[in-house]
Amino acid sequence: MKSLIVLDLSQCNFIGHVPSSMADLKQLQVLNLAWNFFSKVLDFEIFTETRLKLTYLDLNYNRISGEIPRWFWGISHDTLEAIDLSDNLLDGDIRQLHWKRLSYINLQYNSFQGLLPSLICQLSSLSSLDLSNNNFFGNMPQCFGIRQLHWKQLSFIDLRNNSFQGPLPSSICQWSSLSHLDLSNNNFSRNMPLCSGIQQLNWKRLCSLQFLQLSNNSFSGNMPQCFGNLTYLSFVDLSSNKLQGLLPRSLVKCTYLSSLILSHNQLSDIFPCSLEARHLELLDLYDNKFHGWVNLTDCRLSFPTLLALSIANNNFTGQWPMEVLSNTSLVLIDLSNNNFEGPIPLPSPVTFYYSIASNKMTGKIPPLICNATKLEIINLSNNRLTGTLPRCLTNFSIDLSILNLRMNHLEGKIPQSFCLRNNLTTLDLSQNRFEGTLPQSLVNCKYLEVVDLSDNQIEDVFSTWLGTLLELKVLILRSNNFEDILNIPKGAHLFSKLHILDLSNNNFGGPLPANLIMNFKPMMDDENGRDKPLYMESIYRGYEASVTVTMKGLVIELVKILTVFTTIDLSRNSFQGDIPEVFGHLHSLIGLNLSHNHLTSSIPPTLGNLVDLEWLDLSSNEISGEIPEVLGDLAFLECLNLSNNQLTEKQLSTFSSNSFSGNLGLCGFPLRKACPGDAQPPPPSSSLSFDHEEHESLFKRKAMWIGYASGIVIGISITYIALETGRPRWLTQ
């Protein structure tokens, strides 16, 4: 064994210490201990007691933690050619990295920090450098700018997900063997690296470059005109920068290009049909300033292998034959937020994502759309579509997850044929002209999370069978012709995950449904999402569920739905009787609107338990008695509307008079009517009220709404949000 040269113990699930007997392997050159459970750097100090001549050391995917001691950098100082410490828990800096013969370095997925050491420039044999997913920061070492730093063997650089900054060094253009360059998710800035000066990029020496990933930085200016010199370029991602101007015409020379991702910039050009990229599979121009007529009939010939097309959020126009896309291989089509007109183009039979939302599309939804049996997301919202729904649309694909047809002119009855074993999570048919009753086949949709049928002409009773949908979080039936009493059997475990309930502006009557409210567990949970305010999950980053709610007197569209946003709106119905005490158990409730009903009796003091409540509207009822003082202790309550009731005695001085108008029995500041024994009232308060203009101004100051999530790259997971301390939990900045 002492003459052993290669020792591979990877993926053996070893745990504990490195055996000291390894120090006896005097001839050992290759040591692979990857994918085990070694945890301490000190375990490897045995190697300093010998004069091992290791050329290859692989310790990746263990649990090694802490800073690397100085002695470790001296292991096999003159012989080591490759080191892999990736996927561990290491931290500290790497200033002592000075193995002279190193050609391969992989330190990814650790917590290394500090500046990149200039010693790295002395590694003349370097071929692969991976420092991604660490905490490095600062500018590139000054030696990177030396023209003589050729690194003739360097083929792979990955520095993504760090905090590097400043301009890119001009020496990049000297690395003629470089095939893979990933600098994404850093803070690099200024113009794209131009090598021979700010405006004269000479990429000719980068003749081997195939993969270029510079997304999520702060690069500005135009794309270099000599991109076309990179004739082997296959993957380009320059998204989420500040690039502007036209696309370089030399891109037509990049005949091997398979992915071109330019989303979230300020590029302004026409659609690049002239590329004629015969191998192009992904074209992403999302969220730029592209414009002009798009002739998909001609462009289809330019991109015969295209699989994903996203040109949303631009100013494109066009009108095409219905079958222009149906004979392609496109699995993803996103044409939303442009100015396209005419009938909707049919998706390909293999398409899984299809969005033409927010255009000017007209005509009917053709039944032939059901031939696309792979569809998971259909978003035709905010167009001018007319006619009835094809009967097949609710049962043609068991993979369909999202069906969004909101804000069109669709009419007729909703098909009664939602199939068994489907995967539908979102059904949004709001703001159309649908009539008839709810299809009971919706009970087959076991994964439904969002149902929005608001602003239609549906006539039905409240469908308690919807409560059997165990994943239902949002139910909006606002502004229809629903009627009858909400009679929920006591003990029935229905709607147990509901976050948003809006039944406003219907014809419901009878008492408020206490038995229903008792089931709203997410609204009762004191810790509902406090530490993890996430969006409801979307299977595709480009689509985010949105609903319209009345919030603090304003009609607001929530683009994305937070799991911590909880609200009940039963306003503008004919409910009668008391406000049930059970409302006081909804500790996580943010908004409650019971206005414009026929409620009587008094305001239950248990509403003072709603510690997260931000707006409460009980206006235009027949409520009597005193206002509970505990409402004044609710820290987040900004908007209180108790107007037009029969309340008496003293009101709350922390809200303006508009909150209490129409209650002749109320007295005390800020009302003009003084209570017996009150002193002269102070000057008018600047407290909040339901005054529309005043409150709208305040609301705009308080909240910055998040819009559509961006990006088109397939497989990227949804981004979590961060909330500022002290702000309401469902708001983001």
PDB file of N, CA and C in Angstrom, residues 261-265 283-289 310-314 711-712:
ATOM      1  N   ILE A 261     -30.398  35.753 -24.319  1.00  0.00           N
ATOM      2  CA  ILE A 261     -31.227  36.257 -23.227  1.00  0.00           C
ATOM      3  C   ILE A 261     -30.824  37.694 -22.940  1.00  0.00           C
ATOM      4  N   LEU A 262     -31.705  38.627 -23.271  1.00  0.00           N
ATOM      5  CA  LEU A 262     -31.412  40.060 -23.143  1.00  0.00           C
ATOM      6  C   LEU A 262     -32.466  40.778 -22.302  1.00  0.00           C
ATOM      7  N   SER A 263     -33.236  40.053 -21.522  1.00  0.00           N
ATOM      8  CA  SER A 263     -34.352  40.644 -20.785  1.00  0.00           C
ATOM      9  C   SER A 263     -33.884  41.672 -19.758  1.00  0.00           C
ATOM     10  N   HIS A 264     -34.807  42.579 -19.411  1.00  0.00           N
ATOM     11  CA  HIS A 264     -34.570  43.597 -18.383  1.00  0.00           C
ATOM     12  C   HIS A 264     -33.367  44.474 -18.711  1.00  0.00           C
ATOM     13  N   ASN A 265     -33.397  45.072 -19.879  1.00  0.00           N
ATOM     14  CA  ASN A 265     -32.451  46.099 -20.252  1.00  0.00           C
ATOM     15  C   ASN A 265     -33.242  47.255 -20.855  1.00  0.00           C
ATOM     16  N   LEU A 283     -35.034  32.555 -27.178  1.00  0.00           N
ATOM     17  CA  LEU A 283     -34.907  33.978 -27.476  1.00  0.00           C
ATOM     18  C   LEU A 283     -35.725  34.743 -26.446  1.00  0.00           C
ATOM     19  N   ASP A 284     -35.036  35.527 -25.626  1.00  0.00           N
ATOM     20  CA  ASP A 284     -35.686  36.256 -24.541  1.00  0.00           C
ATOM     21  C   ASP A 284     -35.354  37.742 -24.660  1.00  0.00           C
ATOM     22  N   LEU A 285     -36.355  38.525 -25.070  1.00  0.00           N
ATOM     23  CA  LEU A 285     -36.223  39.980 -25.180  1.00  0.00           C
ATOM     24  C   LEU A 285     -37.133  40.683 -24.174  1.00  0.00           C
ATOM     25  N   TYR A 286     -37.580  39.973 -23.169  1.00  0.00           N
ATOM     26  CA  TYR A 286     -38.558  40.447 -22.189  1.00  0.00           C
ATOM     27  C   TYR A 286     -38.137  41.783 -21.568  1.00  0.00           C
ATOM     28  N   ASP A 287     -39.108  42.709 -21.466  1.00  0.00           N
ATOM     29  CA  ASP A 287     -38.927  43.951 -20.719  1.00  0.00           C
ATOM     30  C   ASP A 287     -37.773  44.795 -21.250  1.00  0.00           C
ATOM     31  N   ASN A 288     -37.912  45.228 -22.498  1.00  0.00           N
ATOM     32  CA  ASN A 288     -36.996  46.179 -23.102  1.00  0.00           C
ATOM     33  C   ASN A 288     -37.824  47.262 -23.788  1.00  0.00           C
ATOM     34  N   LYS A 289     -37.253  47.881 -24.799  1.00  0.00           N
ATOM     35  CA  LYS A 289     -37.966  48.906 -25.559  1.00  0.00           C
ATOM     36  C   LYS A 289     -38.005  48.544 -27.037  1.00  0.00           C
ATOM     37  N   SER A 310     -39.868  34.636 -25.712  1.00  0.00           N
ATOM     38  CA  SER A 310     -40.443  35.622 -24.801  1.00  0.00           C
ATOM     39  C   SER A 310     -40.090  37.012 -25.296  1.00  0.00           C
ATOM     40  N   ILE A 311     -41.115  37.734 -25.750  1.00  0.00           N
ATOM     41  CA  ILE A 311     -40.915  39.110 -26.202  1.00  0.00           C
ATOM     42  C   ILE A 311     -41.889  40.026 -25.472  1.00  0.00           C
ATOM     43  N   ALA A 312     -42.304  39.630 -24.281  1.00  0.00           N
ATOM     44  CA  ALA A 312     -43.285  40.386 -23.501  1.00  0.00           C
ATOM     45  C   ALA A 312     -42.704  41.706 -23.010  1.00  0.00           C
ATOM     46  N   ASN A 313     -43.616  42.622 -22.640  1.00  0.00           N
ATOM     47  CA  ASN A 313     -43.241  43.918 -22.075  1.00  0.00           C
ATOM     48  C   ASN A 313     -42.361  44.726 -23.025  1.00  0.00           C
ATOM     49  N   ASN A 314     -42.802  44.853 -24.259  1.00  0.00           N
ATOM     50  CA  ASN A 314     -42.161  45.705 -25.239  1.00  0.00           C
ATOM     51  C   ASN A 314     -43.247  46.501 -25.958  1.00  0.00           C
ATOM     52  N   GLY A 711     -38.244  37.920 -16.070  1.00  0.00           N
ATOM     53  CA  GLY A 711     -37.320  36.880 -16.476  1.00  0.00           C
ATOM     54  C   GLY A 711     -38.028  35.782 -17.205  1.00  0.00           C
ATOM     55  N   ILE A 712     -37.259  35.052 -17.998  1.00  0.00           N
ATOM     56  CA  ILE A 712     -37.855  33.995 -18.788  1.00  0.00           C
ATOM     57  C   ILE A 712     -37.060  32.712 -18.700  1.00  0.00           C
TER      58      ILE A 712
END
